[in-house]
Coordinates of C-alpha atoms in Angstrom, one line a residue:
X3 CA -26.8 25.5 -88.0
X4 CA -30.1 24.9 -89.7
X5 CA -31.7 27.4 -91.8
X6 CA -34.8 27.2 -89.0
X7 CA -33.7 28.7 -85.8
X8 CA -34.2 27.3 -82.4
X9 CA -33.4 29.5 -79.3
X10 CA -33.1 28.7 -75.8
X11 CA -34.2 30.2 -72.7
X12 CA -32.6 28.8 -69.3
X13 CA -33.5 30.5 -65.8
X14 CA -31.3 30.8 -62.7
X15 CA -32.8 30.7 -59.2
X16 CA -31.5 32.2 -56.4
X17 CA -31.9 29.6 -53.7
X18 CA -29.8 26.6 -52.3
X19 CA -26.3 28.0 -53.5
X20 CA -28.4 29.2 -57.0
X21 CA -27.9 32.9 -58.9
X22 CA -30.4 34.9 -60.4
X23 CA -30.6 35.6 -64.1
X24 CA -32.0 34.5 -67.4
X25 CA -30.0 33.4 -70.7
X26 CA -30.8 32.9 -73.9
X27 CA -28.8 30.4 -76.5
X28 CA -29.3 29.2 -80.2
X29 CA -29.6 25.4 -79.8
X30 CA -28.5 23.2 -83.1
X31 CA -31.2 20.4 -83.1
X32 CA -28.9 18.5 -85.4
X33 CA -25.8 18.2 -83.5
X34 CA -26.8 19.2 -80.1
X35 CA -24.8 22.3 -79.8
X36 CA -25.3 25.2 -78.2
X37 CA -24.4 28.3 -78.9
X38 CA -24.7 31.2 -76.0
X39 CA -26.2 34.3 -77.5
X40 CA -26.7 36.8 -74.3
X41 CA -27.9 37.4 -70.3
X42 CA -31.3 38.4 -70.8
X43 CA -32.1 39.3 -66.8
X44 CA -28.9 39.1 -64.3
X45 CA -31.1 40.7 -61.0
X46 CA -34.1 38.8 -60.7
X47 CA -34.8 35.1 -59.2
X48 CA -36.5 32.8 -62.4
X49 CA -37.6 29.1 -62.4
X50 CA -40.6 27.8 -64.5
X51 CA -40.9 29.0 -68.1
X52 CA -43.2 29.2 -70.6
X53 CA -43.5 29.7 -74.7
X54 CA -46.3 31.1 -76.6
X55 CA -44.7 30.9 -80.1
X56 CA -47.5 32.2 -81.7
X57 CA -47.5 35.9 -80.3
X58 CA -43.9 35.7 -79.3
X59 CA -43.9 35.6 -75.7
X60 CA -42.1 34.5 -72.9
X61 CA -43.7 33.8 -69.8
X62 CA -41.0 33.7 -66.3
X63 CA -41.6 33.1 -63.0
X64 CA -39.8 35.2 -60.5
X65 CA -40.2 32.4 -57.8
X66 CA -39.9 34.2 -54.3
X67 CA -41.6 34.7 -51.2
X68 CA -41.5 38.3 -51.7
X69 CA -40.6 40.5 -54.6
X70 CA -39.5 43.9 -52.7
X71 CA -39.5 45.2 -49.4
X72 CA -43.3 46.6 -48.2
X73 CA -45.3 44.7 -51.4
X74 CA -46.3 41.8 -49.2
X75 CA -45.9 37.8 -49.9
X76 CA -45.6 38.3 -53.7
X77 CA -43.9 36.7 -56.9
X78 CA -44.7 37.9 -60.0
X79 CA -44.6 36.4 -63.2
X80 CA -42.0 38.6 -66.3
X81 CA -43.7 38.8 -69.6
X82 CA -40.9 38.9 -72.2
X83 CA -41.8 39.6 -76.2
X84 CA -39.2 37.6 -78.5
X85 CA -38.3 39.6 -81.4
X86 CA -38.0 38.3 -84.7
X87 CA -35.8 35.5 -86.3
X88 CA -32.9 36.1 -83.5
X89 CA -35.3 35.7 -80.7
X90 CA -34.6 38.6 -79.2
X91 CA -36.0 39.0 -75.8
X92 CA -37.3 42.1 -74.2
X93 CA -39.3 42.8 -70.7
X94 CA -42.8 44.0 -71.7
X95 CA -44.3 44.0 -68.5
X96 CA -44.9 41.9 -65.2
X97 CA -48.2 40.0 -63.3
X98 CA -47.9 40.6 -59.5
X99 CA -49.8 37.3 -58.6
X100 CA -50.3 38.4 -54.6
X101 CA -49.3 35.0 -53.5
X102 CA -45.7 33.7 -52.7
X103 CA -43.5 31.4 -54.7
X104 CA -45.2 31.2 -58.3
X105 CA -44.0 27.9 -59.3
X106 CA -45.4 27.2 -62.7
X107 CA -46.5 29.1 -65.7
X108 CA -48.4 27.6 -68.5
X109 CA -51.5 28.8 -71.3
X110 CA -54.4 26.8 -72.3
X111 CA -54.7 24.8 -75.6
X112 CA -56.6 28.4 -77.0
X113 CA -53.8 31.2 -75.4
X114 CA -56.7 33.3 -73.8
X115 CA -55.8 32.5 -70.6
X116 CA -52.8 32.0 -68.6
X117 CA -52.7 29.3 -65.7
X118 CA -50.1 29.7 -62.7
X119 CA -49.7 27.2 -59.5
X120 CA -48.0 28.7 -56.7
X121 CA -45.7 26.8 -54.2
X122 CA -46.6 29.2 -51.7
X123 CA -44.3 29.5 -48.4
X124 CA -44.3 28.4 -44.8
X125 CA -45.4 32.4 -43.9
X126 CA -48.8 32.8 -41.3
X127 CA -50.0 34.3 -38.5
X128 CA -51.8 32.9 -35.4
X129 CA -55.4 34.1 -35.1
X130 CA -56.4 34.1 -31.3
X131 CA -60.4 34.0 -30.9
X132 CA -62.7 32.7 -28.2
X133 CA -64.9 29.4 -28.4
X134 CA -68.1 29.1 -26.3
X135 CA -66.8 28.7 -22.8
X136 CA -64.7 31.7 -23.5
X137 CA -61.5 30.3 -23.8
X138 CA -58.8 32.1 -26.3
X139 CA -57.9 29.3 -28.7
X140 CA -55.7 30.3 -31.4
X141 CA -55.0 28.2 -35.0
X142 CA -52.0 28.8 -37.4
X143 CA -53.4 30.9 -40.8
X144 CA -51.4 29.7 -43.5
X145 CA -50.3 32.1 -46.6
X146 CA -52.6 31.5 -49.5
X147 CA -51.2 28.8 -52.0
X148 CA -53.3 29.2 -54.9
X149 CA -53.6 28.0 -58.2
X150 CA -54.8 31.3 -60.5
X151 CA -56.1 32.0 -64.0
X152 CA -55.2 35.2 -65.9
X153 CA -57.7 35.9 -69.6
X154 CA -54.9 37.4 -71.7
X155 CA -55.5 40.1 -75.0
X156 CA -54.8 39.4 -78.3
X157 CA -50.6 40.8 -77.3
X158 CA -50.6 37.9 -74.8
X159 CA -50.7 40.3 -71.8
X160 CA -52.7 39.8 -68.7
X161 CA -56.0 41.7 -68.6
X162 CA -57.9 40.2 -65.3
X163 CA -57.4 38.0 -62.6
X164 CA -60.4 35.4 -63.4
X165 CA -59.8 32.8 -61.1
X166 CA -58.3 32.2 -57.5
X167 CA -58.4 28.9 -55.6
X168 CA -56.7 28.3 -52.5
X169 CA -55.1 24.6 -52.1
X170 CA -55.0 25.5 -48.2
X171 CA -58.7 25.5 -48.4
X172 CA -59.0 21.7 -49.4
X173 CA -56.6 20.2 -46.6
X174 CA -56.8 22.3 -43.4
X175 CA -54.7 19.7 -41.5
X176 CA -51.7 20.2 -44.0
X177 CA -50.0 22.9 -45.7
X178 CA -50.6 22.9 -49.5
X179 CA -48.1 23.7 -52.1
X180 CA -49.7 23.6 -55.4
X181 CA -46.5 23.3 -57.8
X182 CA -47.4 22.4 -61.0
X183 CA -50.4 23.6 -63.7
X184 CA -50.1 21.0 -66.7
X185 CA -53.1 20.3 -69.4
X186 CA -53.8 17.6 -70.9
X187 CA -53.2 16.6 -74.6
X188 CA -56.9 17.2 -75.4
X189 CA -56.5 20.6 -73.3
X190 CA -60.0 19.3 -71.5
X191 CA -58.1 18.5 -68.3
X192 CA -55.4 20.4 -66.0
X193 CA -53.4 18.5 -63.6
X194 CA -52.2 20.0 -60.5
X195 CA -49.7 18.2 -58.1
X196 CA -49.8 19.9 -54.5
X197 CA -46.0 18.7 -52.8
X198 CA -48.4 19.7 -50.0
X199 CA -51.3 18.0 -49.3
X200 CA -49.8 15.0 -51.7
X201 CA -52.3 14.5 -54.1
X202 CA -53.0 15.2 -57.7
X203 CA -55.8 17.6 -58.5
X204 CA -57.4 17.5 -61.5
X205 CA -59.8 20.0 -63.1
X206 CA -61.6 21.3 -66.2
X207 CA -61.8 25.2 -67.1
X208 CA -64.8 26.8 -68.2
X209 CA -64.5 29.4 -70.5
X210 CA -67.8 31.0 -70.5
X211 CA -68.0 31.3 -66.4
X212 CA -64.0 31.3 -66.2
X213 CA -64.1 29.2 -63.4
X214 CA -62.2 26.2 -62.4
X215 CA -64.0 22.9 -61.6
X216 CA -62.4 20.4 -59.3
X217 CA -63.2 17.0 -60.7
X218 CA -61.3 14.7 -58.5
X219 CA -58.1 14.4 -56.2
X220 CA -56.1 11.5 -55.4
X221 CA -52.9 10.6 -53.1
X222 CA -50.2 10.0 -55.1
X223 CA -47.9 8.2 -53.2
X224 CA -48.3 8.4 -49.5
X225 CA -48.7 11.7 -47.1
X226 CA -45.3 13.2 -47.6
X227 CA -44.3 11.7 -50.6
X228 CA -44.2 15.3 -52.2
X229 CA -45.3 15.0 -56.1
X230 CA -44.1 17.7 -58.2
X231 CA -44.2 17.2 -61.9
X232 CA -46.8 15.9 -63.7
X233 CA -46.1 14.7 -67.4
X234 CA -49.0 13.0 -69.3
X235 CA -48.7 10.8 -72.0
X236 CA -48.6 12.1 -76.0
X237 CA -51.7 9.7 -77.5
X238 CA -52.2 6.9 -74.5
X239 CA -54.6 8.0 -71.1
X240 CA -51.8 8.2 -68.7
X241 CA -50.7 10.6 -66.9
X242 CA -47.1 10.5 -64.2
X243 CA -46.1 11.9 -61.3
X244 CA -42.8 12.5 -59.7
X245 CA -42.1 13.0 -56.0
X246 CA -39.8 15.5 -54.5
X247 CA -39.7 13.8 -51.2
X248 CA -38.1 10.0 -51.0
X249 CA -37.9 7.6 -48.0
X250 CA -36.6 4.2 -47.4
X251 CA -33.3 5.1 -49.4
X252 CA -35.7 5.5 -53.0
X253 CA -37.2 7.1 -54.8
X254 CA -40.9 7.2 -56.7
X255 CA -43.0 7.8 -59.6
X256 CA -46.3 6.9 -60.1
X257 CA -48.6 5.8 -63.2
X258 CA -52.2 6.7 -63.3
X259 CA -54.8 5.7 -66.2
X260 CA -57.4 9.5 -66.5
X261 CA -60.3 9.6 -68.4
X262 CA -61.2 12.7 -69.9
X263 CA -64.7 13.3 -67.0
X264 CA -61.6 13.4 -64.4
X265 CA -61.5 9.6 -63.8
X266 CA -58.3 8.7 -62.2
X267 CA -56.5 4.9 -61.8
X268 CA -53.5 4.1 -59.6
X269 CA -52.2 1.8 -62.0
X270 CA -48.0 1.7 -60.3
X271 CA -45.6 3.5 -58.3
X272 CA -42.0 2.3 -59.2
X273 CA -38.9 2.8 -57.4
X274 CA -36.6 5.0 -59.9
X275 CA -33.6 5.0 -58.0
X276 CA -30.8 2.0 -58.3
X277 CA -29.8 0.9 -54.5
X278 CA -26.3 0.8 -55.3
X279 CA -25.5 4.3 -56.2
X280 CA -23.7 6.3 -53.7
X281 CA -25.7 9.4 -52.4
X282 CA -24.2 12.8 -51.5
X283 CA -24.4 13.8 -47.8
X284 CA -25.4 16.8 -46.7
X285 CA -28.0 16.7 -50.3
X286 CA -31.7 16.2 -50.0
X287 CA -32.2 12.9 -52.4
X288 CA -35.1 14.5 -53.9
X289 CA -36.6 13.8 -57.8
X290 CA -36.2 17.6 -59.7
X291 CA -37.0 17.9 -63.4
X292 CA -39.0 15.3 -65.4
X293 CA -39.8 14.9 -68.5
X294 CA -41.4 12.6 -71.5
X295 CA -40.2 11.8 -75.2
X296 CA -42.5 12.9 -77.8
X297 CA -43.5 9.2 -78.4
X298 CA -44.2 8.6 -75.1
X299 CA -42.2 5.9 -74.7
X300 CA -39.8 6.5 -72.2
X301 CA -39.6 9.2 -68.8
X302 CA -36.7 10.6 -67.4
X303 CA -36.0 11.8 -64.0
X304 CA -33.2 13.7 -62.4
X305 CA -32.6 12.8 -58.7
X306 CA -30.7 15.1 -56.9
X307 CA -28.2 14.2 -54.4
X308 CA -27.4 10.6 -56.8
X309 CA -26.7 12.8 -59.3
X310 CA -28.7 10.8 -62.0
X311 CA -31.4 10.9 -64.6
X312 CA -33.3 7.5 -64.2
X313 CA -34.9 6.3 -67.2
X314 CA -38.0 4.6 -67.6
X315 CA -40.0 2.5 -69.8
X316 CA -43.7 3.2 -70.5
X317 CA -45.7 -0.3 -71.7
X318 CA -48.2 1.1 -74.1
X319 CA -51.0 -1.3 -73.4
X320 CA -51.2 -0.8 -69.1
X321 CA -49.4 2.5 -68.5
X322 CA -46.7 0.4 -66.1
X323 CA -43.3 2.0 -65.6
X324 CA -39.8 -0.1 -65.3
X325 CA -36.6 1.3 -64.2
X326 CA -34.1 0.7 -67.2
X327 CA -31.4 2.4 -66.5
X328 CA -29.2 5.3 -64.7
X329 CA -27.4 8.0 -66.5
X330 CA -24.8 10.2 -64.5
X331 CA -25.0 13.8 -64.4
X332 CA -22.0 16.4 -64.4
X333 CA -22.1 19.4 -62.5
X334 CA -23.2 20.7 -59.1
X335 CA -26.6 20.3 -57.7
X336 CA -28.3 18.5 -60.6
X337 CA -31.7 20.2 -61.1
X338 CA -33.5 21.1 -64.2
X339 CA -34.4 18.8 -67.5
X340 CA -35.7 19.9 -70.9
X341 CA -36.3 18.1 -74.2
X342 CA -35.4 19.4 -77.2
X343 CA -38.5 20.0 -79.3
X344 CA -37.7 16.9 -81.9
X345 CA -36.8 14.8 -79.1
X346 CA -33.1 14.0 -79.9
X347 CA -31.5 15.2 -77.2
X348 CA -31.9 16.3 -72.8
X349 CA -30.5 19.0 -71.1
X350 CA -29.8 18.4 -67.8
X351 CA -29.4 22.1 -65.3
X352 CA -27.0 22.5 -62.0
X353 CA -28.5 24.9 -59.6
X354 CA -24.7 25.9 -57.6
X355 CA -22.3 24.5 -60.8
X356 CA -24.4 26.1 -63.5
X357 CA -23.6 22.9 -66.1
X358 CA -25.7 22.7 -69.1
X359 CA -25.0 19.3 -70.4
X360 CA -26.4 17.7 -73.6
X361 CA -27.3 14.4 -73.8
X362 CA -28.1 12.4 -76.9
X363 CA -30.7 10.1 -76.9
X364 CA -30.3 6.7 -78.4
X365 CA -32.2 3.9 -78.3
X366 CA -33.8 2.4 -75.7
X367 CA -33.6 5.5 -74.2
X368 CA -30.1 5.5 -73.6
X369 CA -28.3 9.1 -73.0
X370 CA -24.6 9.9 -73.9
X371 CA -22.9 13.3 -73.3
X372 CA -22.1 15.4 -76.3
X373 CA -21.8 19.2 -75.2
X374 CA -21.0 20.8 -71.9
X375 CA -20.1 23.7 -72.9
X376 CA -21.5 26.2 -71.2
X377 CA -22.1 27.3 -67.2
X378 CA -25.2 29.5 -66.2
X379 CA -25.2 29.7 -61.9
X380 CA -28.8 28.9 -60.7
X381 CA -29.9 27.4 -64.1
X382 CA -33.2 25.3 -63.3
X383 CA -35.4 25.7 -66.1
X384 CA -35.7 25.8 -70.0
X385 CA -37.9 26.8 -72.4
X386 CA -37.5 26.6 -76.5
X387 CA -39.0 29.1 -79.0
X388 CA -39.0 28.5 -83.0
X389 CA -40.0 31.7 -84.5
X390 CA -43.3 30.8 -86.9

């Protein structure tokens, strides 16, 4: 191993065949091993993840509906401190958010404030009320699926609830599920994608009102495509989308050009899934984890149900994607993807299997197996911490 640590942090959900539980592993960023170090959580329900390596903290989502009996439509967000050089990591307290499903955790550019989407749930209730002949009419409530901001303390740990903003509230036709909260490199824009409503939100945060400012919205795809994950581009003023949902036998991602006022330019959407691959019945072919090299040269999507991570290639001077290639994936119910930090190697996550498989990445963005070593049941998310 190499003098400077690098630990792990991979979260099991409890859904589709999934277990609950978090696990933490010393990752070699030379060689690609891994080396399991202990079960963190066993209990609760964890996706998203995220690292604040400069207080030592470990942000989890406990993705459910509802945390405990008599709460009410709750997730809530652990708050782990990481101790020392081993990494060590130890509850320190939780966020009850008041909205189903939190579905992804991240901090600004400063660490004052913490930003959470939540997927929400199909919960509601039907309001009955009479119009102006005096008719009862009644219309389906839907649970809130808001996108929230926390201001943190100097230990990381939530103070206030500063912002609220309910998705439901821009499409009333259509039930919103805000699932990702991802800033830009300049940390002037946040990108939400709603798997909802099917657009991409973006915003801008100001921090002396602590208010959220819509700045403009866009389809993604089409109605139903579903976009999930949004990655943007290290240097260049693109940002990508993924889509949970696929029709027509493939599957899509699409490239926008952004400017930093909120500007926003369809520039593709390219098919990411090769025809002739079989696909699983009984699966959902859906797009799952996503993720960029530190370059920005190439994407990489896992496609559930195929079973594969679909690379692409970003040209630098339009922002257009190509599909180069396909690389299988081991395990049952492929799900989650994480880069290492230096961008040598992928992990790819089964939800039912629990395979953590390494991948080296070579050039043109190939990917060959080197470790599967380990099996975590409902791993779906990673996160990496290098003590400073």
């Amino acid at each position: 191993m190499s003098e400077k640590k690098t630990f792990m942090y991979v979260s099991s959900w409890e859904e589709h065949g999934g277990a609950p539980g978090l696990g933490q592993y010393l990752v070699n960023q030379e060689t690609g091993e891994l080396q399991f170090v202990e079960m963190i959580n066993t209990e609760d329900s964890f996706n998203a993840s995220w690292v604040d390596a400069r207080r030592g903290k470990l942000y989890v989502n406990n993705e459910v509906p509802c945390f405990k009996e008599g709460e009410g439509a709750s997730g809530r967000i652990f708050v782990y401190g990481l101790a020392g050089e081993n990494g060590r990591a130890r509850e320190e307290g939780q966020i009850v958010t008041g909205c189903p499903n939190p579905a992804y955790v991240s901090l600004d550019h400063s660490g004052r404030y913490l930003f959470e989407a939540h997927h929400s749930c199909s919960l509601g209730v039907i309001r009955h009320s009479r119009d102006e002949k005096g008719e009862i009419r009644s219309r389906r409530i839907c649970a809130e699926a808001d996108v929230q901001v926390y201001s943190l303390d100097e230990a990381g740990m939530a103070k206030k609830l500063v912002e609220n903003i309910d998705h439901n509230e821009y499409e009333k036709d259509r039930e919103a599920h805000p699932h990702c909260a991802v800033f830009s490199p300049s940390g002037k824009l946040m990108a939400v994608a709603d798997k909802g409503t099917g657009k991409l939100y973006l915003y801008a945060f100001d921090y002396e009102k602590e208010k959220l400012t819509l700045l403009n919205s866009q389809m993604t795809d089409r109605e139903e495509g579903a976009p999930r994950y949004v990655v943007f581009h290290p240097d260049k003023p693109y940002l990508f989308v993924n889509h949970e949902a696929s029709y027509d036998g493939k599957c899509y991602v699409t490239s926008f050009r952004y400017g930093e006022e909120g500007e926003l330019e369809r520039v593709c959407v390219e098919n990411v899934l090769d025809p002739e691959l079989p696909v699983k019945k009984g699966t959902r072919l859906e797009q799952q984890g996503f993720v960029i090299d530190p370059q920005g040269n190439y994407l990489y999507t896992l496609i559930n149900a195929a079973d594969v991570i679909a690379v692409m290639k970003i040209d630098q001077e339009t922002g257009k994607l190509s599909h180069i290639r396909s690389c299988g994936v081991p395990g049952n119910r492929p799900r989650g993807l994480a880069m290492f930090p230096n961008g040598r190697f992928l992990l790819s996550m089964c939800l039912v299997g629990g395979e953590l498989t390494v991948f080296a990445i070579g050039e043109e963005g190939r990917l060959t197996a080197v470790e599967q070593k380990y099996k975590q049941p409902g791993a779906s998310y990673a996160s990496f911490y290098e003590p400073q």
